[in-house]
Short mmCIF file of C-alpha atoms and ligand atoms in Angstrom, two decimals:
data_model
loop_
_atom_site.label_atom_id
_atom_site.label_comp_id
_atom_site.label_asym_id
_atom_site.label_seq_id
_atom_site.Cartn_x
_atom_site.Cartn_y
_atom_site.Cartn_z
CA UNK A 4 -16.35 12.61 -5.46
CA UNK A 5 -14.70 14.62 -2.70
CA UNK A 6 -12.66 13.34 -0.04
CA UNK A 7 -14.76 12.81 2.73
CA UNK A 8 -17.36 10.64 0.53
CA UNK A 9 -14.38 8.39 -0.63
CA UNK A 10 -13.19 7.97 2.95
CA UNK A 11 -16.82 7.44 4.12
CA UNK A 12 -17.26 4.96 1.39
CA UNK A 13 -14.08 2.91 2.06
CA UNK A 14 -16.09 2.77 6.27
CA UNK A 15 -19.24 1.63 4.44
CA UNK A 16 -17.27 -1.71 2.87
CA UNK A 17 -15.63 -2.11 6.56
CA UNK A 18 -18.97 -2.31 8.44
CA UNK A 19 -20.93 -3.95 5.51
CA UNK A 20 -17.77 -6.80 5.55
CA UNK A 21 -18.55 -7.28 9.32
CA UNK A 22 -22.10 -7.68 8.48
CA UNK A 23 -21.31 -9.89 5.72
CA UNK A 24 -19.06 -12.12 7.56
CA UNK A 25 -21.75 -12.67 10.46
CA UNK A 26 -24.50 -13.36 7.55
CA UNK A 27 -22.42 -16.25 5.45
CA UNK A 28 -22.10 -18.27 8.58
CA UNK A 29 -25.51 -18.04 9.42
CA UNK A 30 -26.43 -18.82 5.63
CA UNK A 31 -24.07 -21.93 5.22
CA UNK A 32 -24.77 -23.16 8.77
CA UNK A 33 -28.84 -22.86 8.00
CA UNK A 34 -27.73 -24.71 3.82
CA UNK A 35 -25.91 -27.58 5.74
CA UNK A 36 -28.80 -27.66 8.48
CA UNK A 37 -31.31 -27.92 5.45
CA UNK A 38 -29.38 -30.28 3.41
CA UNK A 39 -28.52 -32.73 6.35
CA UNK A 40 -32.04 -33.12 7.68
CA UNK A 41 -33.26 -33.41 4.18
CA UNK A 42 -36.07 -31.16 3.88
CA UNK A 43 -37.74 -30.79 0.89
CA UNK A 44 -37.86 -27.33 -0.92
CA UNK A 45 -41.53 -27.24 0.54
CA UNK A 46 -40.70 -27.27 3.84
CA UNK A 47 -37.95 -24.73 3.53
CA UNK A 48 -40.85 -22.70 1.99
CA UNK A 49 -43.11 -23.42 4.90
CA UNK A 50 -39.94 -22.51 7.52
CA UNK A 51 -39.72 -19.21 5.44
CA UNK A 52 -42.86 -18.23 4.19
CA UNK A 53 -44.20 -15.46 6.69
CA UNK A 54 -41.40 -15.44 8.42
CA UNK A 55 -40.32 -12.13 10.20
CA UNK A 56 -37.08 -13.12 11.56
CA UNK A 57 -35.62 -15.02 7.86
CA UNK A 58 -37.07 -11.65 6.11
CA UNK A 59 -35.11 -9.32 8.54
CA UNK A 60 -32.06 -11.65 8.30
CA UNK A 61 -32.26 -11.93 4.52
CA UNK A 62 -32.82 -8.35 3.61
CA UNK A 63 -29.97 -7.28 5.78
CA UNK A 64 -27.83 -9.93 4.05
CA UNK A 65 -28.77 -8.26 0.89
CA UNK A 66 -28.64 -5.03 2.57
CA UNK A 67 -24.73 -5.97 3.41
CA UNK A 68 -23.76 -6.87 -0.09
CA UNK A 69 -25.39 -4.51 -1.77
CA UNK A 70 -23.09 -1.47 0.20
CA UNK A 71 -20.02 -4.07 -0.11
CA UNK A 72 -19.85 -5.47 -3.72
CA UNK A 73 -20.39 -2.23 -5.79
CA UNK A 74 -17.79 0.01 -3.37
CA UNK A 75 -14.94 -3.07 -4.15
CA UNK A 76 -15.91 -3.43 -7.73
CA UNK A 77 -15.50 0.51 -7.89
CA UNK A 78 -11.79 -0.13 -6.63
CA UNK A 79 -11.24 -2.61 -8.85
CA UNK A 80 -12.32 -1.00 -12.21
CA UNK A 81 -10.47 1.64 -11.21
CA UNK A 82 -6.61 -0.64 -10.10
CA UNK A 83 -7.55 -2.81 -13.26
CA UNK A 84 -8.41 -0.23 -16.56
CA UNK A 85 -7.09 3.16 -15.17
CA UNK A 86 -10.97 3.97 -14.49
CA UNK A 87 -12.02 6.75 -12.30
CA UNK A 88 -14.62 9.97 -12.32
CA UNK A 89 -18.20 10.07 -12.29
CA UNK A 90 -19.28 7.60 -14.54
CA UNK A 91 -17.53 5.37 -12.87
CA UNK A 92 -19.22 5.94 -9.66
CA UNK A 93 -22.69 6.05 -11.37
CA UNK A 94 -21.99 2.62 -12.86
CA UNK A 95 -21.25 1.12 -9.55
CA UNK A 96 -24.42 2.86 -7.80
CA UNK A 97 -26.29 1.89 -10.49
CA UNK A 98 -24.98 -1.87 -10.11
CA UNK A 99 -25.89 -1.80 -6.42
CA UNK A 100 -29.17 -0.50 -6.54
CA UNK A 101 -29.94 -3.68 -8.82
CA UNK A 102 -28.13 -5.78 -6.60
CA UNK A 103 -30.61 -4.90 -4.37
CA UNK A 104 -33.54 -5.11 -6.00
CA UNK A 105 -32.25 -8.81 -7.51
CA UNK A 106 -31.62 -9.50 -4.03
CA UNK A 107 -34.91 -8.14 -2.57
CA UNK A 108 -37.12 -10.14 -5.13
CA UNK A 109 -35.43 -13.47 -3.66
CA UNK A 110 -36.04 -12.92 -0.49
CA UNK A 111 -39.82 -11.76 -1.13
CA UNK A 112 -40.61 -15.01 -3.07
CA UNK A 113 -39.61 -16.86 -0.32
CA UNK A 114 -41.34 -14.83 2.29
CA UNK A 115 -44.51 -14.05 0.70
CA UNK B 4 38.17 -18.04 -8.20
CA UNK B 5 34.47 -18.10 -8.54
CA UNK B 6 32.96 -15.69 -10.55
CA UNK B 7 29.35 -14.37 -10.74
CA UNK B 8 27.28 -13.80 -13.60
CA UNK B 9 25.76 -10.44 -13.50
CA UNK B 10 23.08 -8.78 -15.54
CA UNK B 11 22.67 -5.59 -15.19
CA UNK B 12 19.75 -2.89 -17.17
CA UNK B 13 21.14 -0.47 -19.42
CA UNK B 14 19.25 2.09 -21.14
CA UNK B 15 16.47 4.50 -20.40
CA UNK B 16 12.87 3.05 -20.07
CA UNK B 17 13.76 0.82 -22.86
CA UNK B 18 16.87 -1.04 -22.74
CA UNK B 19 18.46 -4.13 -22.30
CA UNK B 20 20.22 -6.21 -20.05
CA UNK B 21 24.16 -6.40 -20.48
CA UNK B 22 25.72 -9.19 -19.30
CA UNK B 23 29.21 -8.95 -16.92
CA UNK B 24 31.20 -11.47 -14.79
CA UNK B 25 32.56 -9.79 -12.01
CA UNK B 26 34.93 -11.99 -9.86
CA UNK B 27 33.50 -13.24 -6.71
CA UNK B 28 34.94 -11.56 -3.23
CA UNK B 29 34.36 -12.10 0.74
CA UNK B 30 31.79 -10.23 2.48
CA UNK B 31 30.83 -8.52 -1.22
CA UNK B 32 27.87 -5.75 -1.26
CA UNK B 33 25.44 -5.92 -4.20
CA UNK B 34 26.74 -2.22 -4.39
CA UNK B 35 30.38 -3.81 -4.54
CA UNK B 36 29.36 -5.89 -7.53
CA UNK B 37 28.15 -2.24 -9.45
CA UNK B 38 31.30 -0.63 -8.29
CA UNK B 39 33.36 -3.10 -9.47
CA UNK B 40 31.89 -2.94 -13.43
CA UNK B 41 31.75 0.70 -13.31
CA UNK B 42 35.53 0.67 -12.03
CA UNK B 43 36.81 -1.98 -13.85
CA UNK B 44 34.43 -3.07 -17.12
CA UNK B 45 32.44 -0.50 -18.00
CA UNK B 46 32.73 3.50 -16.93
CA UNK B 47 29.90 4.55 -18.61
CA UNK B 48 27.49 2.61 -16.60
CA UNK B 49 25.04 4.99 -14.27
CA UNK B 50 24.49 3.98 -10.88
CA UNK B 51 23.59 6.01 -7.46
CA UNK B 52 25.15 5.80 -4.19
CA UNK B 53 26.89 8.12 -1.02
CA UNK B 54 27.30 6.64 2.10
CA UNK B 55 27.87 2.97 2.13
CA UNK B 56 26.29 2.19 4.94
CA UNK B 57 22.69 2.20 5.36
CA UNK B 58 21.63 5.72 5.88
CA UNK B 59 21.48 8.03 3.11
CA UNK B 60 19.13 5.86 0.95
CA UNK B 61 20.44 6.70 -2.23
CA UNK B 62 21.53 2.95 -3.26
CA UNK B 63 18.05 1.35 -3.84
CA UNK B 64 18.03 -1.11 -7.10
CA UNK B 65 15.75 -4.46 -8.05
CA UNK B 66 18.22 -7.44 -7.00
CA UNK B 67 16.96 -10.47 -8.76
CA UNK B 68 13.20 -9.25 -9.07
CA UNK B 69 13.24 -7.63 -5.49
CA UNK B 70 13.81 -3.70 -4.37
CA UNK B 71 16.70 -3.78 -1.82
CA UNK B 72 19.49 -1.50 -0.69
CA UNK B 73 22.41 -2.61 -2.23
CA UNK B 74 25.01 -1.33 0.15
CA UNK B 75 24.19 -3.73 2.81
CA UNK B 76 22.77 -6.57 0.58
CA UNK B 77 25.57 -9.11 0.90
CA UNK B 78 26.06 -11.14 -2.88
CA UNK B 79 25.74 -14.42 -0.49
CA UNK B 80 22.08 -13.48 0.59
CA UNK B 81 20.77 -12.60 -2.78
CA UNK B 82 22.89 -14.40 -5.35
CA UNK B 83 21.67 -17.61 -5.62
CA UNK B 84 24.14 -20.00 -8.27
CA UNK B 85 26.42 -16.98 -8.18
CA UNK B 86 23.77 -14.85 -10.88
CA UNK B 87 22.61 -11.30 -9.97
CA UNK B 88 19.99 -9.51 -12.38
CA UNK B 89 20.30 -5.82 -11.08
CA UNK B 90 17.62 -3.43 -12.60
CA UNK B 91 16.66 0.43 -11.95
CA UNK B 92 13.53 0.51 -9.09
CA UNK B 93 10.16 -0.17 -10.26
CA UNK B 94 7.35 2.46 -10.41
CA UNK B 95 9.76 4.67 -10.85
CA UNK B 96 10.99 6.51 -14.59
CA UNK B 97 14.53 5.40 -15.45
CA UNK B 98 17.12 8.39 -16.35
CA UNK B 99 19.89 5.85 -17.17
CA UNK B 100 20.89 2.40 -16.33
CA UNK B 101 20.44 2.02 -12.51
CA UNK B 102 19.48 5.31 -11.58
CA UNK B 103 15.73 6.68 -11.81
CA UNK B 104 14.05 10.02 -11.15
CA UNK B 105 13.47 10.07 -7.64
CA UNK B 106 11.18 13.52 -8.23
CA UNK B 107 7.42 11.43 -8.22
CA UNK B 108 8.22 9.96 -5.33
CA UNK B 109 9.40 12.96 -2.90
CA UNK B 110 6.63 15.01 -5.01
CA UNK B 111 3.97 12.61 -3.08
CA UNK B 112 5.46 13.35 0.30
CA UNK B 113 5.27 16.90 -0.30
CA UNK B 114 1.74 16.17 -1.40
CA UNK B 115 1.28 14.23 2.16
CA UNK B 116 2.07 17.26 4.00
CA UNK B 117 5.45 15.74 4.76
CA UNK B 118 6.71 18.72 6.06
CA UNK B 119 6.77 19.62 9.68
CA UNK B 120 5.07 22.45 10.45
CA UNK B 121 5.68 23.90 14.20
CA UNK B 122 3.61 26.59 15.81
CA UNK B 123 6.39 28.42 17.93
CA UNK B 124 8.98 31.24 16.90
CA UNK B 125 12.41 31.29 17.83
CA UNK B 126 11.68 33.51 21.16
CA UNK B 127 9.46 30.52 22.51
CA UNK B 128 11.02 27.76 24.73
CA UNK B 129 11.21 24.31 23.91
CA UNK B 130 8.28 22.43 23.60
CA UNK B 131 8.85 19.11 25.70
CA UNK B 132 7.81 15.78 24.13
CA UNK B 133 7.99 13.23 26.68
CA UNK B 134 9.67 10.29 25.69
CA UNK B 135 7.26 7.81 27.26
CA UNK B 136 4.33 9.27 25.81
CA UNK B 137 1.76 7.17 23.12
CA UNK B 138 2.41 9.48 20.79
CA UNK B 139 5.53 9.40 21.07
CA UNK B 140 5.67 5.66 20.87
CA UNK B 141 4.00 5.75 17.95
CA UNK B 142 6.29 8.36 16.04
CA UNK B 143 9.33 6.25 17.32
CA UNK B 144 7.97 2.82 15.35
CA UNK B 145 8.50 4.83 12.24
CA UNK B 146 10.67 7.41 12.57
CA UNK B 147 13.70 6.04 11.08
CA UNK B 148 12.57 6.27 7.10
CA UNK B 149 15.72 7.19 4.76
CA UNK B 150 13.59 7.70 1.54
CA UNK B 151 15.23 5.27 0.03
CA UNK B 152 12.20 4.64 -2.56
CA UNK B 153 12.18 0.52 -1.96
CA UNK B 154 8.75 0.50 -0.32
CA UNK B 155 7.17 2.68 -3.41
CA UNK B 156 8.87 1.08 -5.65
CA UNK B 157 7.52 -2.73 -4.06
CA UNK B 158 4.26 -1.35 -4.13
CA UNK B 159 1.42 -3.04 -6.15
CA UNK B 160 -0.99 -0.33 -5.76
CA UNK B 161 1.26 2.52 -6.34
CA UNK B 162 2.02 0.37 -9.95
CA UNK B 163 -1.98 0.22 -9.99
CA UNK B 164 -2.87 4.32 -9.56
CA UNK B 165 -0.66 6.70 -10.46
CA UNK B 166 -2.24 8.92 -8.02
CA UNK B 167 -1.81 6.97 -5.21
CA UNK B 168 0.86 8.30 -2.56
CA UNK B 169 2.19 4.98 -1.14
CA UNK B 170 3.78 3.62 1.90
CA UNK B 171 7.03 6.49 2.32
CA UNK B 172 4.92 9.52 2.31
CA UNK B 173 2.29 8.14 4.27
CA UNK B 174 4.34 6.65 7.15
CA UNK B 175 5.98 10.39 7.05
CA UNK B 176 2.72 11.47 7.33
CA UNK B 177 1.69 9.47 10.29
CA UNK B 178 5.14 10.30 12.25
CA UNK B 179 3.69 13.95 11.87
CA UNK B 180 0.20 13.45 12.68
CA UNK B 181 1.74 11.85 16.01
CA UNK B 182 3.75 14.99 16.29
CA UNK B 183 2.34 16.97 19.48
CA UNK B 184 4.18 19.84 17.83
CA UNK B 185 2.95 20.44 14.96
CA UNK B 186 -0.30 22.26 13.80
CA UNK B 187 -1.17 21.14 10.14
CA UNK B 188 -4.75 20.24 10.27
CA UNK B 189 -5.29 19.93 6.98
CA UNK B 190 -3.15 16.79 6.51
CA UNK B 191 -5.50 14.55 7.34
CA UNK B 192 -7.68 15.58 4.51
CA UNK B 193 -4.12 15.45 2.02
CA UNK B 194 -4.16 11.18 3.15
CA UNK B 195 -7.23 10.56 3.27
CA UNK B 196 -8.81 8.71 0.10
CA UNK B 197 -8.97 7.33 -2.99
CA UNK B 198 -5.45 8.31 -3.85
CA UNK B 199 -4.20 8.44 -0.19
CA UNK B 200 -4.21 5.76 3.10
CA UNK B 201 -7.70 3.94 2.44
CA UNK B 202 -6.07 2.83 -1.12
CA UNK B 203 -4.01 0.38 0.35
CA UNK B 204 -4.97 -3.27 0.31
CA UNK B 205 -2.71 -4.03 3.58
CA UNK B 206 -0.48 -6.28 0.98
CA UNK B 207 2.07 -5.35 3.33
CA UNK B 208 5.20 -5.85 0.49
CA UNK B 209 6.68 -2.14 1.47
CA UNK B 210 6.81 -3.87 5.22
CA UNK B 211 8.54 -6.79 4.57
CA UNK B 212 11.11 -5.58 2.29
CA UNK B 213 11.93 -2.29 4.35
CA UNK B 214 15.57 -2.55 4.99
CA UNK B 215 14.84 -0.45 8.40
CA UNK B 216 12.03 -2.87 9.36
CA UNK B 217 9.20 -0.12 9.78
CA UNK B 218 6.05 -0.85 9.07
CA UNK B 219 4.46 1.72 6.44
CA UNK B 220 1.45 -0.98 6.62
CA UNK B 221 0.60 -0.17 10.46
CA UNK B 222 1.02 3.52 9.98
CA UNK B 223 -1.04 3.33 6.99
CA UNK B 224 -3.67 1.52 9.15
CA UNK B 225 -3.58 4.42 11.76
CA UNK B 226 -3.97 7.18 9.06
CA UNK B 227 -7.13 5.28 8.18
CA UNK B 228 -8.83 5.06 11.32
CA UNK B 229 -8.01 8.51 12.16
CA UNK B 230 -9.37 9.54 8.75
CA UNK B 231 -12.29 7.68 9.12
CA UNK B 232 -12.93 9.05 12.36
CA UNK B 233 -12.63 12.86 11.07
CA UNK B 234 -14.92 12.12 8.36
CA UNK B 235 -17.57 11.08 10.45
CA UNK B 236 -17.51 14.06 12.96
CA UNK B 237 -17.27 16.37 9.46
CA UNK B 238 -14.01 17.30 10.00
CA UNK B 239 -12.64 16.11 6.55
S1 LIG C 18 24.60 4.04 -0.13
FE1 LIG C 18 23.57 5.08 1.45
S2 LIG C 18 22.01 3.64 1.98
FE2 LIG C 18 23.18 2.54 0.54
#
């Protein structure tokens, strides 16, 4: 991987961190919301199901942590077992590409 | 008279500690403490030192687990119950008892473009820095390095990759980059990285323990923002 990849890369993890901070809040404040008022898992359903603006959110939630958790867990491999070269960075995309599609699957069954 | 109990490596990479007691003065340097066995106990012990006082860098050892410069580490601040454990610096291959090869870590700074590289000949004048300027500024807050090897050899990541060029080379690096003067443009791209500034985890153990109080961790931070910045116009 040449330089300007890695460096790009390491500004991918920044941004998607931002991203990710912003999206936790808004998850545990809308869990504690949920929780507190009681609702049933049926009426989350019916507050997501068809829902533009929880799709959007959640797929850009997924979005966020699919850039951010395979870039760290590159770094880490690499500090932890003296790890680096292609496969390791095929590994990694590989791991967030199903990230994504776990992550995507969630958010559909509770949209569609 | 009290008397400290001192325990100091001997050996290569593998070695032991020996034990000494050295008698307890005022106002005592750790580097006292190694002159006084060398002097006085034990002549064939290997230690490294020049000027005494804090600038040539040269006197770096682990004091009780931590890098410091032992020239103007007083016994009283480090020596608690009147033991010292005195070790070669970490991340760092031993030659002999409390000296190690220094050549990895100046190899990195040549690797960081650490050199200055100026764009004038002799018949030019002066180019004029003003003293007041940013840049400036910013070359000032770490200017005053003396390579003395404590930051590189504090540093977790450096102990992590091999490759990486750690907090001395890259604060060199940023004085430069500062530097109106000079015309390397390929240093950026030498810093940049995997094995260069965006390595760091901002652990910030090379600025705390810096006897001259830089901070490798905010030049670091610079390099990376600057880096970043290149990348995305395509100039790295
Ligand atoms: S002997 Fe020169 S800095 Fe300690």
């Amino acid at each position: 991987m040449n330089t300007r990849t890695q460096v790009l890369l390491w500004g991918a993890q920044r941004a998607s961190a931002a991203v990710l901070a912003l999206c936790v809040i808004v998850h545990l404040v809308t869990i504690i919301y949920a929780v507190r008022n009681g609702l049933s898992a049926a009426e989350v359903l019916g507050r997501t199901r068809g829902s533009g603006l929880w799709f959007g959110f959640y797929a850009l939630f997924i979005a966020a942590v699919a850039v951010h958790a395979p870039i760290g867990l590159r770094t880490i491999l690499s500090e932890t077992f003296d790890w680096r070269g292609r496969s390791l960075d095929v590994l990694v995309l590989i791991m967030g590409i199903l990230l994504a599609l776990w992550g995507l699957r969630a958010v559909w069954a509770v949209f569609a | 008279m009290t008397v400290l109990q001192v325990k100091v490596w001997r050996g290569g990479e593998s070695g032991h500690y020996q034990e000494f007691e050295v008698p307890r003065f005022e106002s005592q340097s750790v580097l006292d403490v190694v002159t006084y066995i060398q002097r006085s106990l034990d002549p064939t012990l290997s230690y490294r030192f020049a000027c005494r006082v804090g600038m040539c860098g040269s006197c770096a050892m682990t004091v009780n687990g931590k890098a410091r410069w032992t020239c103007r580490t007083h016994v009283a601040k480090v020596a608690a119950a009147d033991r010292l454990e005195i070790a070669p610096l970490a991340n760092l291959p031993v030659v002999k008892d409390l000296v190690t090869d220094m050549s990895p870590f100046f190899e990195k700074w040549a690797a960081a473009h650490g050199r200055f590289q100026g764009g004038r000949t002799r018949r030019d004048d002066f180019e004029r820095v003003p003293p007041d300027s940013p840049q400036r500024g910013l070359v000032d807050e770490a200017i005053e390095c003396i390579g003395c090897g404590i930051c590189y050899s504090s540093c977790d990541v450096v102990s992590w990759n091999a490759d990486y060029l750690g907090p001395a080379a890259l604060n060199r690096a940023w004085t430069l980059v500062n530097d109106v003067r000079d015309t390397d443009q390929t240093r950026l791209a030498a810093v940049a990285g995997d094995a260069g500034c965006h390595a760091c985890h901002t652990q910030m153990t090379c600025t705390e323990r810096c006897p001259k109080q830089l901070s490798p961790t905010a030049s670091i931070a610079g390099l990376k923002r600057l880096a970043l910045a290149a990348a995305l116009e395509g100039e790295i």
